[in-house]
PDB file of C-alpha atoms in Angstrom:
ATOM      1  CA  MET M   1     112.795  59.401  41.374  1.00 49.00           C
ATOM      2  CA  SER M   2     110.412  61.647  43.369  1.00 51.00           C
ATOM      3  CA  THR M   3     107.803  60.054  45.752  1.00 58.00           C
ATOM      4  CA  HIS M   4     105.901  63.401  45.993  1.00 53.00           C
ATOM      5  CA  PRO M   5     102.387  63.553  44.212  1.00 55.00           C
ATOM      6  CA  THR M   6     101.961  65.874  41.345  1.00 48.00           C
ATOM      7  CA  THR M   7     100.694  69.252  42.283  1.00 47.00           C
ATOM      8  CA  PRO M   8      97.856  71.122  40.510  1.00 48.00           C
ATOM      9  CA  SER M   9     100.381  73.587  38.914  1.00 47.00           C
ATOM     10  CA  GLN M  10     101.953  70.829  37.356  1.00 45.00           C
ATOM     11  CA  THR M  11      98.726  69.385  35.918  1.00 46.00           C
ATOM     12  CA  VAL M  12      97.217  72.556  34.519  1.00 51.00           C
ATOM     13  CA  GLY M  13      99.615  73.599  31.702  1.00 53.00           C
ATOM     14  CA  PRO M  14      99.368  76.604  29.343  1.00 54.00           C
ATOM     15  CA  TYR M  15      96.959  74.741  26.902  1.00 58.00           C
ATOM     16  CA  LEU M  16      94.906  78.110  26.856  1.00 59.00           C
ATOM     17  CA  HIS M  17      96.526  79.221  23.797  1.00 60.00           C
ATOM     18  CA  ILE M  18      95.708  75.871  22.032  1.00 60.00           C
ATOM     19  CA  GLY M  19      92.143  75.972  21.832  1.00 62.00           C
ATOM     20  CA  LEU M  20      90.463  79.077  23.304  1.00 67.00           C
ATOM     21  CA  PRO M  21      91.687  82.157  21.397  1.00 65.00           C
ATOM     22  CA  TRP M  22      90.581  83.098  18.027  1.00 67.00           C
ATOM     23  CA  PRO M  23      91.563  85.725  15.513  1.00 76.00           C
ATOM     24  CA  ASP M  24      88.917  88.464  16.256  1.00 85.00           C
ATOM     25  CA  GLY M  25      88.507  87.468  19.860  1.00 90.00           C
ATOM     26  CA  PRO M  26      90.221  90.643  21.148  1.00 96.00           C
ATOM     27  CA  PHE M  27      87.485  92.680  19.037  1.00 96.00           C
ATOM     28  CA  ALA M  28      84.215  93.212  20.920  1.00 96.00           C
ATOM     29  CA  VAL M  29      83.864  95.865  18.191  1.00 97.00           C
ATOM     30  CA  ALA M  30      85.399  96.422  14.854  1.00 96.00           C
ATOM     31  CA  GLU M  31      88.608  98.624  14.814  1.00 95.00           C
ATOM     32  CA  ASP M  32      86.830 101.543  13.101  1.00 96.00           C
ATOM     33  CA  THR M  33      83.703 101.642  15.459  1.00 97.00           C
ATOM     34  CA  PRO M  34      83.092 105.098  16.721  1.00 96.00           C
ATOM     35  CA  GLY M  35      83.690 105.397  20.558  1.00 96.00           C
ATOM     36  CA  ALA M  36      85.557 102.272  20.703  1.00 98.00           C
ATOM     37  CA  VAL M  37      88.216 102.180  23.623  1.00 98.00           C
ATOM     38  CA  TRP M  38      90.919  99.729  24.211  1.00 98.00           C
ATOM     39  CA  LEU M  39      91.082  97.877  27.819  1.00 98.00           C
ATOM     40  CA  ARG M  40      94.737  96.929  28.268  1.00 98.00           C
ATOM     41  CA  GLY M  41      96.698  95.663  30.991  1.00 98.00           C
ATOM     42  CA  ILE M  42      99.320  93.221  32.296  1.00 98.00           C
ATOM     43  CA  VAL M  43      98.630  89.913  34.217  1.00 97.00           C
ATOM     44  CA  TYR M  44     101.449  89.389  37.147  1.00 96.00           C
ATOM     45  CA  ASP M  45     101.763  86.227  39.284  1.00 94.00           C
ATOM     46  CA  GLY M  46     102.468  86.150  42.856  1.00 92.00           C
ATOM     47  CA  ALA M  47     106.109  87.089  42.561  1.00 93.00           C
ATOM     48  CA  GLY M  48     105.494  90.193  40.150  1.00 95.00           C
ATOM     49  CA  ALA M  49     106.422  88.514  37.125  1.00 95.00           C
ATOM     50  CA  PRO M  50     104.218  88.753  34.047  1.00 96.00           C
ATOM     51  CA  VAL M  51     102.091  85.760  33.187  1.00 94.00           C
ATOM     52  CA  THR M  52     102.823  85.122  29.540  1.00 93.00           C
ATOM     53  CA  ASP M  53     100.244  82.330  29.018  1.00 90.00           C
ATOM     54  CA  ALA M  54      97.117  83.544  30.616  1.00 92.00           C
ATOM     55  CA  LEU M  55      93.732  84.068  28.916  1.00 93.00           C
ATOM     56  CA  ILE M  56      91.488  87.257  29.786  1.00 96.00           C
ATOM     57  CA  GLU M  57      87.752  87.252  28.790  1.00 95.00           C
ATOM     58  CA  THR M  58      85.377  90.094  29.224  1.00 97.00           C
ATOM     59  CA  TRP M  59      81.772  90.321  29.184  1.00 96.00           C
ATOM     60  CA  GLN M  60      79.741  93.602  29.504  1.00 96.00           C
ATOM     61  CA  ALA M  61      76.659  95.598  28.612  1.00 95.00           C
ATOM     62  CA  ASP M  62      76.566  97.894  25.738  1.00 96.00           C
ATOM     63  CA  PRO M  63      76.816 101.838  26.085  1.00 96.00           C
ATOM     64  CA  GLU M  64      73.131 101.815  27.177  1.00 94.00           C
ATOM     65  CA  GLY M  65      73.350  99.248  29.962  1.00 93.00           C
ATOM     66  CA  ARG M  66      71.713  96.559  28.027  1.00 90.00           C
ATOM     67  CA  PHE M  67      72.611  92.880  27.269  1.00 88.00           C
ATOM     68  CA  ASP M  68      71.716  90.843  24.062  1.00 84.00           C
ATOM     69  CA  HIS M  69      70.574  87.951  26.748  1.00 81.00           C
ATOM     70  CA  PRO M  70      67.421  86.681  27.791  1.00 80.00           C
ATOM     71  CA  ASP M  71      68.365  87.156  31.451  1.00 80.00           C
ATOM     72  CA  ASP M  72      68.368  90.892  30.836  1.00 77.00           C
ATOM     73  CA  PRO M  73      65.320  91.920  33.020  1.00 76.00           C
ATOM     74  CA  ARG M  74      64.345  94.693  30.485  1.00 79.00           C
ATOM     75  CA  GLY M  75      64.685  92.086  27.706  1.00 75.00           C
ATOM     76  CA  ALA M  76      67.368  91.353  25.326  1.00 77.00           C
ATOM     77  CA  LYS M  77      68.544  93.931  22.997  1.00 82.00           C
ATOM     78  CA  SER M  78      71.224  93.585  20.306  1.00 85.00           C
ATOM     79  CA  LEU M  79      73.599  96.560  19.228  1.00 89.00           C
ATOM     80  CA  PRO M  80      74.660  95.876  15.733  1.00 90.00           C
ATOM     81  CA  GLY M  81      78.533  95.239  15.360  1.00 93.00           C
ATOM     82  CA  PHE M  82      78.931  94.815  19.276  1.00 95.00           C
ATOM     83  CA  ARG M  83      79.425  91.508  20.624  1.00 93.00           C
ATOM     84  CA  GLY M  84      79.902  92.339  24.406  1.00 93.00           C
ATOM     85  CA  PHE M  85      82.392  89.574  24.649  1.00 94.00           C
ATOM     86  CA  GLY M  86      86.099  89.572  24.197  1.00 96.00           C
ATOM     87  CA  ARG M  87      88.990  87.011  24.545  1.00 95.00           C
ATOM     88  CA  CYS M  88      92.653  87.628  24.501  1.00 95.00           C
ATOM     89  CA  PRO M  89      95.693  85.600  25.452  1.00 93.00           C
ATOM     90  CA  THR M  90      98.533  87.416  26.981  1.00 95.00           C
ATOM     91  CA  ASP M  91     101.830  87.837  25.060  1.00 95.00           C
ATOM     92  CA  ASP M  92     105.329  87.402  25.934  1.00 96.00           C
ATOM     93  CA  THR M  93     105.134  90.485  28.241  1.00 98.00           C
ATOM     94  CA  GLY M  94     101.970  89.299  30.090  1.00 97.00           C
ATOM     95  CA  SER M  95      99.916  92.044  28.337  1.00 98.00           C
ATOM     96  CA  TYR M  96      96.350  91.758  27.119  1.00 98.00           C
ATOM     97  CA  ALA M  97      94.087  94.105  24.908  1.00 98.00           C
ATOM     98  CA  ILE M  98      90.529  94.102  24.119  1.00 98.00           C
ATOM     99  CA  LEU M  99      88.715  96.697  22.046  1.00 98.00           C
ATOM    100  CA  THR M 100      85.179  97.390  22.975  1.00 98.00           C
ATOM    101  CA  LEU M 101      82.651 100.140  23.905  1.00 98.00           C
ATOM    102  CA  LYS M 102      82.400 101.651  27.259  1.00 98.00           C
ATOM    103  CA  PRO M 103      79.156 100.102  29.021  1.00 97.00           C
ATOM    104  CA  GLY M 104      76.369 101.946  30.615  1.00 96.00           C
ATOM    105  CA  PRO M 105      75.163 101.453  33.963  1.00 96.00           C
ATOM    106  CA  VAL M 106      73.191  97.993  34.710  1.00 93.00           C
ATOM    107  CA  PRO M 107      70.375  97.357  37.111  1.00 88.00           C
ATOM    108  CA  GLY M 108      71.210  95.518  39.948  1.00 84.00           C
ATOM    109  CA  PRO M 109      69.219  93.835  42.835  1.00 82.00           C
ATOM    110  CA  THR M 110      69.589  96.718  45.219  1.00 83.00           C
ATOM    111  CA  GLY M 111      69.993  99.580  42.620  1.00 83.00           C
ATOM    112  CA  ASP M 112      72.073 100.507  39.453  1.00 90.00           C
ATOM    113  CA  GLN M 113      75.648  99.007  39.125  1.00 96.00           C
ATOM    114  CA  ALA M 114      78.234 101.540  37.983  1.00 98.00           C
ATOM    115  CA  PRO M 115      79.613 101.023  34.204  1.00 98.00           C
ATOM    116  CA  HIS M 116      81.714  98.035  34.640  1.00 98.00           C
ATOM    117  CA  VAL M 117      83.269  95.112  32.617  1.00 98.00           C
ATOM    118  CA  ASP M 118      83.352  91.483  33.905  1.00 98.00           C
ATOM    119  CA  VAL M 119      86.693  90.208  33.635  1.00 98.00           C
ATOM    120  CA  SER M 120      87.847  86.327  33.862  1.00 96.00           C
ATOM    121  CA  VAL M 121      91.366  85.277  34.050  1.00 95.00           C
ATOM    122  CA  PHE M 122      92.590  81.748  33.071  1.00 91.00           C
ATOM    123  CA  ALA M 123      96.073  80.636  33.675  1.00 88.00           C
ATOM    124  CA  ARG M 124      98.496  77.826  34.294  1.00 81.00           C
ATOM    125  CA  GLY M 125      98.247  76.374  37.805  1.00 77.00           C
ATOM    126  CA  MET M 126      94.861  77.618  38.234  1.00 79.00           C
ATOM    127  CA  LEU M 127      92.062  74.841  38.360  1.00 75.00           C
ATOM    128  CA  HIS M 128      89.364  77.458  38.091  1.00 85.00           C
ATOM    129  CA  ARG M 129      89.106  80.830  36.451  1.00 90.00           C
ATOM    130  CA  VAL M 130      89.002  83.944  38.700  1.00 95.00           C
ATOM    131  CA  VAL M 131      86.700  86.668  38.233  1.00 97.00           C
ATOM    132  CA  THR M 132      87.127  90.479  38.788  1.00 98.00           C
ATOM    133  CA  ARG M 133      85.612  93.685  37.271  1.00 98.00           C
ATOM    134  CA  LEU M 134      87.040  96.801  35.633  1.00 98.00           C
ATOM    135  CA  TYR M 135      85.505  99.841  36.802  1.00 98.00           C
ATOM    136  CA  PHE M 136      85.995 103.406  35.018  1.00 98.00           C
ATOM    137  CA  PRO M 137      87.783 106.305  36.807  1.00 98.00           C
ATOM    138  CA  GLU M 138      85.548 109.141  35.468  1.00 98.00           C
ATOM    139  CA  GLU M 139      82.432 107.297  37.005  1.00 98.00           C
ATOM    140  CA  GLU M 140      83.155 108.451  40.543  1.00 97.00           C
ATOM    141  CA  SER M 141      79.390 109.304  41.467  1.00 97.00           C
ATOM    142  CA  ALA M 142      78.328 106.045  40.119  1.00 97.00           C
ATOM    143  CA  ASN M 143      81.139 103.879  41.569  1.00 97.00           C
ATOM    144  CA  ALA M 144      80.684 105.465  45.119  1.00 96.00           C
ATOM    145  CA  GLN M 145      77.057 104.148  44.777  1.00 95.00           C
ATOM    146  CA  ASP M 146      77.925 100.665  43.261  1.00 96.00           C
ATOM    147  CA  PRO M 147      76.802  97.814  45.578  1.00 94.00           C
ATOM    148  CA  VAL M 148      79.812  95.627  44.545  1.00 95.00           C
ATOM    149  CA  LEU M 149      82.260  98.375  45.193  1.00 96.00           C
ATOM    150  CA  LYS M 150      80.641  99.463  48.362  1.00 95.00           C
ATOM    151  CA  GLY M 151      80.716  95.912  49.610  1.00 94.00           C
ATOM    152  CA  ILE M 152      84.735  96.247  49.707  1.00 97.00           C
ATOM    153  CA  GLU M 153      85.806  97.927  52.911  1.00 95.00           C
ATOM    154  CA  ASP M 154      89.318  98.349  52.126  1.00 96.00           C
ATOM    155  CA  PRO M 155      89.900 101.340  49.935  1.00 96.00           C
ATOM    156  CA  ARG M 156      93.159  99.897  48.773  1.00 96.00           C
ATOM    157  CA  ALA M 157      91.554  96.689  47.626  1.00 97.00           C
ATOM    158  CA  ARG M 158      88.707  98.616  46.002  1.00 97.00           C
ATOM    159  CA  ALA M 159      91.340 100.619  44.101  1.00 97.00           C
ATOM    160  CA  THR M 160      92.485  97.308  42.424  1.00 98.00           C
ATOM    161  CA  LEU M 161      89.110  97.463  40.297  1.00 98.00           C
ATOM    162  CA  ILE M 162      89.558 100.850  38.895  1.00 98.00           C
ATOM    163  CA  ALA M 163      91.085 101.289  35.766  1.00 98.00           C
ATOM    164  CA  HIS M 164      93.335 104.068  34.671  1.00 98.00           C
ATOM    165  CA  ARG M 165      92.563 106.270  31.910  1.00 98.00           C
ATOM    166  CA  GLU M 166      94.957 106.093  28.777  1.00 97.00           C
ATOM    167  CA  ASP M 167      94.860 108.096  25.356  1.00 96.00           C
ATOM    168  CA  ASP M 168      92.768 105.356  23.696  1.00 97.00           C
ATOM    169  CA  GLY M 169      91.200 103.528  26.283  1.00 98.00           C
ATOM    170  CA  TYR M 170      91.687 102.214  29.847  1.00 98.00           C
ATOM    171  CA  ARG M 171      94.557 100.115  31.682  1.00 98.00           C
ATOM    172  CA  LEU M 172      94.013  97.713  34.463  1.00 98.00           C
ATOM    173  CA  ASP M 173      96.828  95.485  35.495  1.00 98.00           C
ATOM    174  CA  ILE M 174      95.742  92.198  37.124  1.00 98.00           C
ATOM    175  CA  ARG M 175      97.833  90.853  40.232  1.00 97.00           C
ATOM    176  CA  LEU M 176      96.851  87.268  40.800  1.00 96.00           C
ATOM    177  CA  GLN M 177      98.538  87.206  44.172  1.00 94.00           C
ATOM    178  CA  GLY M 178     100.786  89.192  46.555  1.00 92.00           C
ATOM    179  CA  GLU M 179     100.942  92.868  47.513  1.00 89.00           C
ATOM    180  CA  ASP M 180      98.080  94.732  45.739  1.00 93.00           C
ATOM    181  CA  GLU M 181      96.425  91.554  44.688  1.00 96.00           C
ATOM    182  CA  THR M 182      93.332  92.185  42.371  1.00 97.00           C
ATOM    183  CA  VAL M 183      90.023  91.631  44.149  1.00 97.00           C
ATOM    184  CA  PHE M 184      88.404  88.529  42.876  1.00 97.00           C
ATOM    185  CA  PHE M 185      84.743  87.441  43.330  1.00 96.00           C
ATOM    186  CA  ASP M 186      83.626  84.035  44.446  1.00 90.00           C
ATOM    187  CA  ILE M 187      80.960  83.458  41.861  1.00 82.00           C
TER     188      ILE M 187
END
């Protein structure tokens, strides 16, 4: 019998798959939506192994950079068929995929923010979610002016937030710890 106390990784189990996903969670838009893109990636743990029981949530503006939310300083605006929110559990390879529309730039306190998607990661052993962003590689000029990206001095760390273009969308692998750990924000 061990006299050591229970650790957080033993108390926070893979319960995310039980109550949080729903069938159309990965679809912020319908599959036949013009301009829809897939956001895909793999979640890795600190040892480089895929995390097979994580949950990815995304939240973003519409293609005009607007939110259907009262906190949008320009007023809430709804785009029919666009939810702006996605939720996808990782599969047995640690992969996630969310179908959405590419967002437009959004106003920030010190200027426009480059088009981006806010990404939350929930996983076993984590008492709190971690939050990062996905930026788009073709938005070089906007990315260079983005106040959040500019606040990350290390170019290698900043690169962990820039997705890679694929045939039908973008790929952003998320590394929870270790070498090339994804930048996470304290919110």
